[in-house]
Coordinates of C-alpha atoms and ligand atoms in Angstrom, one line a residue:
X1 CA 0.0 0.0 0.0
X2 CA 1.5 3.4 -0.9
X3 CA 1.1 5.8 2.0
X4 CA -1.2 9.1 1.8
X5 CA -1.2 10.5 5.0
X6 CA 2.3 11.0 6.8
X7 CA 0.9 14.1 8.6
X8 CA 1.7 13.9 12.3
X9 CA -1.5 14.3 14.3
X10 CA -1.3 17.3 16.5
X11 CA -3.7 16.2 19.2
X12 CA -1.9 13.7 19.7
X13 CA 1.8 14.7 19.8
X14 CA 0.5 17.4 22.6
X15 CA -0.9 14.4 24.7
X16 CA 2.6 12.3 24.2
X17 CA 4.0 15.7 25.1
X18 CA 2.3 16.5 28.1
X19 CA 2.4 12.7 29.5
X20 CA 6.0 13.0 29.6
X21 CA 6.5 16.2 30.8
X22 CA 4.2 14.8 33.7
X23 CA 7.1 12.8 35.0
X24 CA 9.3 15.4 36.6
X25 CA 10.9 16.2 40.0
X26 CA 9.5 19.8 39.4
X27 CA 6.3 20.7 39.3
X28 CA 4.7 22.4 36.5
X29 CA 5.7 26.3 36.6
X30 CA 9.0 25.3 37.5
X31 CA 9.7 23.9 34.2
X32 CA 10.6 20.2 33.5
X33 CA 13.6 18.1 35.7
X34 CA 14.2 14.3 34.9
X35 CA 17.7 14.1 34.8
X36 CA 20.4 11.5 33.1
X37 CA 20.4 8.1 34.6
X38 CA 17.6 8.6 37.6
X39 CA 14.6 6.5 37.7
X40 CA 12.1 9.0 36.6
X41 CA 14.3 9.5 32.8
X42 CA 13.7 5.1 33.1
X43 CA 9.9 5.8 33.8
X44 CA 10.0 8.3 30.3
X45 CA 11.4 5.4 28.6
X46 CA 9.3 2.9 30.1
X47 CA 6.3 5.3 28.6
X48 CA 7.8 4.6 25.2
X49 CA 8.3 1.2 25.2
X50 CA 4.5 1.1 25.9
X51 CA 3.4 3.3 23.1
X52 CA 5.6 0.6 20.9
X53 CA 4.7 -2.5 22.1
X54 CA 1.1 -1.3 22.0
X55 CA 1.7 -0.9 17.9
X56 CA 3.0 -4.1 18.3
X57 CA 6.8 -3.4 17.7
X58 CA 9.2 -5.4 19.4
X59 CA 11.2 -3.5 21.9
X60 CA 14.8 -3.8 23.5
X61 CA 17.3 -1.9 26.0
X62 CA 20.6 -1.8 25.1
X63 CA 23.4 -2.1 27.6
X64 CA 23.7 1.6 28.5
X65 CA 19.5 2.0 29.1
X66 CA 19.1 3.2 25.5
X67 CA 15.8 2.3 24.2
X68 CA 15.3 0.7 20.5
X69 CA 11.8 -0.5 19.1
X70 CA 11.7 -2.3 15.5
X71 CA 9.2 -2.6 12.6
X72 CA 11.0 -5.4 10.7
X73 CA 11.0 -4.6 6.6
X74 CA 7.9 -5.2 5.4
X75 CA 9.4 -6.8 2.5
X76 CA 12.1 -8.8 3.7
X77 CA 13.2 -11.6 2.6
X78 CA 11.4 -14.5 4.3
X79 CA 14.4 -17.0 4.2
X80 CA 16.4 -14.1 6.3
X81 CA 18.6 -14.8 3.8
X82 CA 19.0 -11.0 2.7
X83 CA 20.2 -9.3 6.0
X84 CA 18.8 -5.5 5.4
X85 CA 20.4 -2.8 7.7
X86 CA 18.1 -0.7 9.5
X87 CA 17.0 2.8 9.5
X88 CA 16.8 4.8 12.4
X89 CA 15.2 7.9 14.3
X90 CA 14.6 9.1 18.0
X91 CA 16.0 11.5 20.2
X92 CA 16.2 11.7 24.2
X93 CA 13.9 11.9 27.1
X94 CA 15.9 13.2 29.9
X95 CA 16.1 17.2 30.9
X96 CA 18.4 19.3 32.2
X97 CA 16.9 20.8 35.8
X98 CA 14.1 23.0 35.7
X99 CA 14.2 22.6 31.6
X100 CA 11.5 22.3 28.8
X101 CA 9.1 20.0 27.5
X102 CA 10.5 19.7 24.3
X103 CA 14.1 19.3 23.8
X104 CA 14.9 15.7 22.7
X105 CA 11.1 14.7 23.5
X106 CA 9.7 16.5 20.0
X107 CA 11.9 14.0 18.4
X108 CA 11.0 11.3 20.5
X109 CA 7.5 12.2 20.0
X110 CA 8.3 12.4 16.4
X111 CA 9.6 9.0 16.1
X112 CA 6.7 7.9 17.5
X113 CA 3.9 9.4 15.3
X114 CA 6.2 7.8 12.3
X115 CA 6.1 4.4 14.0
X116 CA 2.4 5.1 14.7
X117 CA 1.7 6.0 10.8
X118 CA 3.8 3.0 9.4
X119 CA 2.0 0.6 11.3
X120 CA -1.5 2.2 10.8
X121 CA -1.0 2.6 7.7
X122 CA 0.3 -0.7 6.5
X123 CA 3.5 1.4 4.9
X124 CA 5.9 -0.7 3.6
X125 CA 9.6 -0.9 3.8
X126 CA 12.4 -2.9 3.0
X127 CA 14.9 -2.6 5.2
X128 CA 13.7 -2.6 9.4
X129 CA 12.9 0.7 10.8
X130 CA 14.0 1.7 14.6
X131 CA 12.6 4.0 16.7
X132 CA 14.8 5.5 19.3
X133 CA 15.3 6.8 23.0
X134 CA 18.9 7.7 23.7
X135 CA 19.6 7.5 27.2
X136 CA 21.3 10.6 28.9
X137 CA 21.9 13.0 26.7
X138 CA 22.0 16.4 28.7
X139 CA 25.5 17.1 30.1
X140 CA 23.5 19.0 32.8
X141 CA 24.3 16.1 35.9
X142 CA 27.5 15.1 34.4
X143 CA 29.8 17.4 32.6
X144 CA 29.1 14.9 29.8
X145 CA 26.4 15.2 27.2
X146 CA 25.3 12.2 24.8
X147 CA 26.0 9.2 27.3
X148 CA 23.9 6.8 25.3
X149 CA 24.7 7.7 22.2
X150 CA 28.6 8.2 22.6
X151 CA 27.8 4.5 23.7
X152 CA 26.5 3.9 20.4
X153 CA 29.2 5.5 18.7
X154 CA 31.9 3.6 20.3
X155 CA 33.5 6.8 22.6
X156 CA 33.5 5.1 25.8
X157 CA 35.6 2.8 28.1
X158 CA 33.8 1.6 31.1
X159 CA 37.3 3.1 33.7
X160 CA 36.0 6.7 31.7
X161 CA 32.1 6.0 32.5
X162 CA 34.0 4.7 36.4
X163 CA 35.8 8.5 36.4
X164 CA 33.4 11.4 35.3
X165 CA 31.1 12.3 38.6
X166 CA 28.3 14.3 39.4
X167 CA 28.0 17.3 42.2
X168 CA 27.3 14.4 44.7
X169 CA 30.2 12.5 43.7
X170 CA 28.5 9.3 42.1
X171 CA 30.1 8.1 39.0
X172 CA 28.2 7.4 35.4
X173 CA 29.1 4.0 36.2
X174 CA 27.4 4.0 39.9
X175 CA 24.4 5.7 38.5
X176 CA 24.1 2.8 35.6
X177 CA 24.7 0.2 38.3
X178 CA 21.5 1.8 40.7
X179 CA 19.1 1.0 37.5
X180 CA 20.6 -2.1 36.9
X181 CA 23.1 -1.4 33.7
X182 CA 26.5 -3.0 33.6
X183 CA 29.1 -0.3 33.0
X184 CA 31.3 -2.9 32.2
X185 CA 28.7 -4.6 29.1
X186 CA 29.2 -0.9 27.5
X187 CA 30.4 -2.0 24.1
X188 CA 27.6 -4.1 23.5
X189 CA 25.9 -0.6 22.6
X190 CA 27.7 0.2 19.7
X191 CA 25.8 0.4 16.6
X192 CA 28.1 -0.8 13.3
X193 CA 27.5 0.0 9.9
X194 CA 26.3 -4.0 9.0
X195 CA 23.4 -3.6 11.0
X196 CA 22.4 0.4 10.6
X197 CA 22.6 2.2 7.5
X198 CA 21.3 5.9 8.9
X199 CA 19.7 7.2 11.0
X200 CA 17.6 10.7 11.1
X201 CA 17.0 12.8 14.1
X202 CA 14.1 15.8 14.1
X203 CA 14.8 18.4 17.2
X204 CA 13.4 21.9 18.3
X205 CA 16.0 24.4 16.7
X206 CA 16.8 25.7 20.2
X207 CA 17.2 29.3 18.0
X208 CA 15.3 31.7 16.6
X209 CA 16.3 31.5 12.9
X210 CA 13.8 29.5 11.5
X211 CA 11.0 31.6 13.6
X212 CA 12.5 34.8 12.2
X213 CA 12.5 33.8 9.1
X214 CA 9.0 32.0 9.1
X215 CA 10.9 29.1 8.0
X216 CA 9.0 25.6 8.8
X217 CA 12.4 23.0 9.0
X218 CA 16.2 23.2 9.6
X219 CA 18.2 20.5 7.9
X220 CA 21.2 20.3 9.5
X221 CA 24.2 20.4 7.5
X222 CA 26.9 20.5 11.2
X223 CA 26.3 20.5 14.9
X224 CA 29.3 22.3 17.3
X225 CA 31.3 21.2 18.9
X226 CA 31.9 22.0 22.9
X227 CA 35.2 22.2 25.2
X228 CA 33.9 21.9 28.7
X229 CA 35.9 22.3 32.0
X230 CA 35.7 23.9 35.3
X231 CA 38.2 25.8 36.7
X232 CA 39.3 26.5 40.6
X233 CA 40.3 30.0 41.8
X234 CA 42.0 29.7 45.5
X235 CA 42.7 32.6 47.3
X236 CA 42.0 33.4 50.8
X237 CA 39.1 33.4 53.1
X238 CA 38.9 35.9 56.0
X239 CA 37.1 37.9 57.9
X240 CA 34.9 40.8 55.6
X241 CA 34.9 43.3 58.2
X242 CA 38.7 43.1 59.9
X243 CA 40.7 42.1 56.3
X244 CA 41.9 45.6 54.6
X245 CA 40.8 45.5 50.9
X246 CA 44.4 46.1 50.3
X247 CA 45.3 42.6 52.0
X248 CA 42.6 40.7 50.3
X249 CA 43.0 37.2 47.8
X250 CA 39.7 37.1 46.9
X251 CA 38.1 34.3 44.9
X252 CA 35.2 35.6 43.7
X253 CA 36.5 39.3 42.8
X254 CA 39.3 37.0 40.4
X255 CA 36.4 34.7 39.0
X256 CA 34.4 37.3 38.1
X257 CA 37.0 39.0 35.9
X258 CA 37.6 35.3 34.4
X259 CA 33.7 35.3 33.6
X260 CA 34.2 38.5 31.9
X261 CA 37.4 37.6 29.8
X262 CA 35.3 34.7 28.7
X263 CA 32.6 36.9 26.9
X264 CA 35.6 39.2 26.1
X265 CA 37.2 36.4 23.5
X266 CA 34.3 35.0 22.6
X267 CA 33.5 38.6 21.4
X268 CA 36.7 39.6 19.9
X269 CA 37.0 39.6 15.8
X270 CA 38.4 36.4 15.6
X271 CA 36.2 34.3 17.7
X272 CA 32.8 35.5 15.9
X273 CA 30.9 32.8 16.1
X274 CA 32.3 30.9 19.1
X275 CA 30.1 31.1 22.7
X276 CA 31.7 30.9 25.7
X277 CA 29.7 30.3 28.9
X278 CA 30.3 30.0 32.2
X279 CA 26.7 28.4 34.0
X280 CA 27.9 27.5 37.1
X281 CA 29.5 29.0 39.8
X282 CA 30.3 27.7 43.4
X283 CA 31.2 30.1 46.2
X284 CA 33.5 28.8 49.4
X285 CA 33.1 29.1 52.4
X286 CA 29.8 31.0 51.1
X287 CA 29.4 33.3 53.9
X288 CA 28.6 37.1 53.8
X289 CA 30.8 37.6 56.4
X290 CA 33.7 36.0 54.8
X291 CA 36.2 36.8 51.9
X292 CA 35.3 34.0 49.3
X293 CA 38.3 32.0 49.7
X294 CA 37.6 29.2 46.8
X295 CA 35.3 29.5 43.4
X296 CA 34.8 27.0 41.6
X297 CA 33.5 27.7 38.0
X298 CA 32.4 25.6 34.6
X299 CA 32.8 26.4 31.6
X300 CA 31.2 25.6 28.0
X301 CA 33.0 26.5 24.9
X302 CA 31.2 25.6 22.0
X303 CA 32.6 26.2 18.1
X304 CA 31.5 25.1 14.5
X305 CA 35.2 24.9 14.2
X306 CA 37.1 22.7 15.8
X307 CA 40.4 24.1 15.8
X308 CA 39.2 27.5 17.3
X309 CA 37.3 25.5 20.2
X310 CA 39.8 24.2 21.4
X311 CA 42.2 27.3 21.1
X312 CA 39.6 29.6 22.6
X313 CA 39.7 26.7 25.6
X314 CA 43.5 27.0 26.1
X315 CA 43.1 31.1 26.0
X316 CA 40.6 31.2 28.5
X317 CA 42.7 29.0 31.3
X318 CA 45.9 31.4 29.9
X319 CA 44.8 34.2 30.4
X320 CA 42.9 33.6 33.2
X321 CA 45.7 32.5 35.3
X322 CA 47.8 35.7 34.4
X323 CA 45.1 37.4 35.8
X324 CA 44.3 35.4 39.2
X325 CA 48.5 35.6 39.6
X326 CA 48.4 39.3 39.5
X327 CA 45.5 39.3 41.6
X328 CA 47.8 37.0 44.2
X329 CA 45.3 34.1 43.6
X330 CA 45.6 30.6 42.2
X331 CA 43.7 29.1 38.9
X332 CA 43.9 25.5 38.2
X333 CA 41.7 23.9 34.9
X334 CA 40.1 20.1 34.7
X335 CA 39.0 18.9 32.0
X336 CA 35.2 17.9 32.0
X337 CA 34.2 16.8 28.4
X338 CA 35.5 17.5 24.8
X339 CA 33.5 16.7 21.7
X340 CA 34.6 17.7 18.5
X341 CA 31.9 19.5 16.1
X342 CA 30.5 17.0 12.9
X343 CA 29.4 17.3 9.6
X344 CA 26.4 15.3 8.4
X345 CA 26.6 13.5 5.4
X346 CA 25.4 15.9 2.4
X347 CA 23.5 12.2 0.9
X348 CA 20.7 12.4 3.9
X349 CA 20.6 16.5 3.6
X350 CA 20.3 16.0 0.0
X351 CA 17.0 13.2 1.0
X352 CA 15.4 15.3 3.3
X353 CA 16.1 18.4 1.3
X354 CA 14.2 16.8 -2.0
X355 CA 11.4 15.9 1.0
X356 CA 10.8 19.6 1.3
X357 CA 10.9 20.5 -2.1
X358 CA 7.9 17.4 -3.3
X359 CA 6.2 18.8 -0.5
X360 CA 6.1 22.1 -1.1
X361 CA 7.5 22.9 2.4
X362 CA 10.1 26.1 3.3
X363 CA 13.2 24.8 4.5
X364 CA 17.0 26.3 5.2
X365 CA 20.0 24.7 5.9
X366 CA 21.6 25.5 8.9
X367 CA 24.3 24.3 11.0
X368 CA 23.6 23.7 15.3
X369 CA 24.6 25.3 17.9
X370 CA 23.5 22.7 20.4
X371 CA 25.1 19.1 20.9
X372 CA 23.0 16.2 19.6
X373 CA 22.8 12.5 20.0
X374 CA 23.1 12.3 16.1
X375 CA 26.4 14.2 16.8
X376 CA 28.1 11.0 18.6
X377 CA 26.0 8.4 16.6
X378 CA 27.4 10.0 13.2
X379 CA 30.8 8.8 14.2
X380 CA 29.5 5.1 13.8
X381 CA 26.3 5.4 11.1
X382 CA 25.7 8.5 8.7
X383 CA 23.3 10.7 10.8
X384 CA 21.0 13.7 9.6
X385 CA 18.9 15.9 11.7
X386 CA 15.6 18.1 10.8
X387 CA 14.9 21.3 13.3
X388 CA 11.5 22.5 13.9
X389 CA 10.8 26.0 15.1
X390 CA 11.4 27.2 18.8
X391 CA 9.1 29.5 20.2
X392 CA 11.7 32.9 20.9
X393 CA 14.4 30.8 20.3
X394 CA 14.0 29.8 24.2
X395 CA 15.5 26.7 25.3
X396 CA 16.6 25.3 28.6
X397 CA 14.6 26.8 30.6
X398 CA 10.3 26.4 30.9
X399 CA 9.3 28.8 28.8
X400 CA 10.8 26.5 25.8
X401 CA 8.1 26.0 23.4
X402 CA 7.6 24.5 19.4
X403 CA 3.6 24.1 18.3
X404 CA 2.5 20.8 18.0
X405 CA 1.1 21.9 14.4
X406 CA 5.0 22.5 13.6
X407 CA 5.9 18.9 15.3
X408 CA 3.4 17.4 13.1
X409 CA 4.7 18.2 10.1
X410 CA 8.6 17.6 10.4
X411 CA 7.1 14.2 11.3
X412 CA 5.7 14.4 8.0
X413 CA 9.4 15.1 6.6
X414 CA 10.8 12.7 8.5
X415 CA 9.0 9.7 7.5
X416 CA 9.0 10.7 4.0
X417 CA 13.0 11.0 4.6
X418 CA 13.5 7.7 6.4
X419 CA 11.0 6.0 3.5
X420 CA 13.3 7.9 0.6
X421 CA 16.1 7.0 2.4
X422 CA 15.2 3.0 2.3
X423 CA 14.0 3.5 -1.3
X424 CA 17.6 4.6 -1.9
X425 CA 19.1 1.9 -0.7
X426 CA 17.3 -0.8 -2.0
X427 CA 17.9 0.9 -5.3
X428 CA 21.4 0.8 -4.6
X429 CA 21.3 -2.7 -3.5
X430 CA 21.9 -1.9 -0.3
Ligands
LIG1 C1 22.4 19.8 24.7 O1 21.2 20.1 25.0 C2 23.4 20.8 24.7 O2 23.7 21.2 25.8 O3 23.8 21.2 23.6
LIG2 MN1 18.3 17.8 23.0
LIG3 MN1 19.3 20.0 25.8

């Protein structure tokens, strides 16, 4: 049966929506938290795995707690004598704290609707189509985004999933352990290129471009890459009232110029176009009565070009500790992530692209400013990614918004991608 209707429905990606955002450790006006590897991001899967089996799909988790249902081809090969590779979308379901309802869930939702619309709709396919729940992707709890899908990609050892901690000290691989994963099991996750041949992601924009420009879709042509580390100023805590400002090593009054100096090159001519953010800040002893004797602060540098990342990284910890040294303070720099920035194959752009066009839909491509699980998964498969419009380009925080109307019909472009992408390949022999 050829398909009609690949439509999204709207109702129903606001109910999927709204029954996820339902499972948070903050209530409603507080915005969304269900953070990496804790029990409520398993219940968000668990919530998935239910809308798949109930379309009858079968339904596995990997090794790392990444979710993967499967419509087998329609047209394969009933001696299994063919193997065809699969094709795959998703997103995640975890948030950073106090975040939106739709990062990573719109693409979840998307995949979905497009296993939803398959099966109602008696599409066919040759090769097997997965639908997909990353697990931890946010870099919120760990200092490390894309924990399910660097799995997937091959990036990890289990000693570096033993090493990087959250503020409470646990490890990645104590937090897998609590919801039963095996740290140790964590290249069973990897995807290889006999068994996937792509895989599509669709994702609010997180901008404002494609609002601006009344734009429906993004298709991404490269997604940044980010240098993240925290750094330690020490100077010396005392008494607020009996220390002379002329005696003072004062933490804080050194961070804050090394928060400063990191908009300063960011700004400067030849960094146009990289951000550099400092989000956290930790203040010790934390007393107003007392000089700030340690601050502790992370940093986010993120660049479409790798070279200039990582340079604007080594800059900032230079330059900062000239500064904290003539301020008779101390600045020492850890290392907390590092992922380089990727470009998408043009061959899925070029599908998704021609999706548009037949459709009659406005599209731009656009590169991301934001990590993404297709980032880490394109280092093992050939990954694409379609944006849908943020409201005000908000993101983050609860006021992040896309209209379920919008939702509804990248999941029209996406299933017409991932179906144009297995007519390819079967005309390829592949
Ligand atoms: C993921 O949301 C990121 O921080 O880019
Ligand atoms: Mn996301
Ligand atoms: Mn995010």
């Amino acid at each position: 049966m050829t398909a009609t209707n690949l439509r999204g429905d709207s109702k129903r990606i606001t109910a999927l929506i709204e029954a996820i955002a339902a499972i948070s450790e903050t209530p409603a006006p507080s915005g969304v938290t269900r953070l990496a590897y804790t029990s409520l991001e398993r219940d968000a899967h668990a919530a998935f795995t239910r809308w798949m089996t109930d379309l009858g799909l079968s339904v596995r988790t990997d090794e790392v707690g990444n979710t993967i249902a499967e419509r087998p081809g329609t047209r394969a090969d009933p001696t299994g004598a063919t193997h065809k590779r699969a094709i795959g979308t998703g997103s995640h379901l975890d948030s950073v704290p106090r975040g939106g309802r739709f990062d990573g869930i719109a693409g979840v939702v998307a995949a979905a609707e497009v296993a939803r619309l398959v099966v109602e709709q008696g599409v066919e396919h040759d090769h097997p189509l997965r639908f997909v729940v990353f697990a931890g992707e946010e870099g919120a709890r760990f200092g490390q985004a894309c924990i399910g899908s660097k799995a997937v990609g091959g990036m990890w050892t289990s000693q570096a999933l033993a090493e990087v901690r959250d503020a409470d000290g646990a490890s990645i691989a104590d937090a897998m352990r609590a919801l039963d994963f095996d740290p140790r099991q964590v290249d069973g996750a990897k995807w290889d290129r006999d068994d996937w041949a792509g895989f599509i992601e669709l994702h609010v924009e997180q901008g404002e471009v494609l609002e601006a420009q009344g734009t429906s879709i993004g298709i991404v042509d490269l997604i940044s890459g980010s240098t993240r580390f925290e750094l330690t100023v020490s100077g010396r805590a005392s008494h607020t009232g009996s220390t002379p400002m002329s005696l003072r090593a004062d933490a804080l009054c050194a961070a804050a110029e090394v928060v400063l100096l990191c908009e300063e090159i960011a700004n400067d001519a030849q960094h146009r176009g990289t951000r550099c953010t400092v989000g956290k800040i930790a203040v010790l002893p934390g007393s107003i009565t007392t000089i700030p004797g340690e601050v502790t602060l992370a940093v986010d540098v993120r660049d479409v070009d790798s070279g200039r990342q990582r340079e604007t990284a080594n800059e900032v910890v230079s330059r900062g500790r000239d500064l904290c040294l003539r301020r008779g303070v101390e600045l020492r720099a850890r290392l907390l992530s590092d992922a380089s920035p990727v470009v998408l194959p043009a061959w899925i752009r070029d599908i998704t692209t021609g999706v548009c066009k037949d459709l009659d839909v406005s599209f731009r491509v656009m590169c991301s400013g934001a990590s993404h699980d297709s980032q880490m998964v394109g280092h093992a498969v050939p990954a694409g990614m379609i944006f849908v419009p943020s409201r005000a380009g908000l993101s983050h925080v609860p006021e992040e918004w896309s209209s379920s109307s919008d939702i509804a019909l990248g999941v029209e472009v996406l299933a017409r991608s991932l179906l144009a992408v297995d007519a390819q390949l079967t005309r390829l022999g592949r």
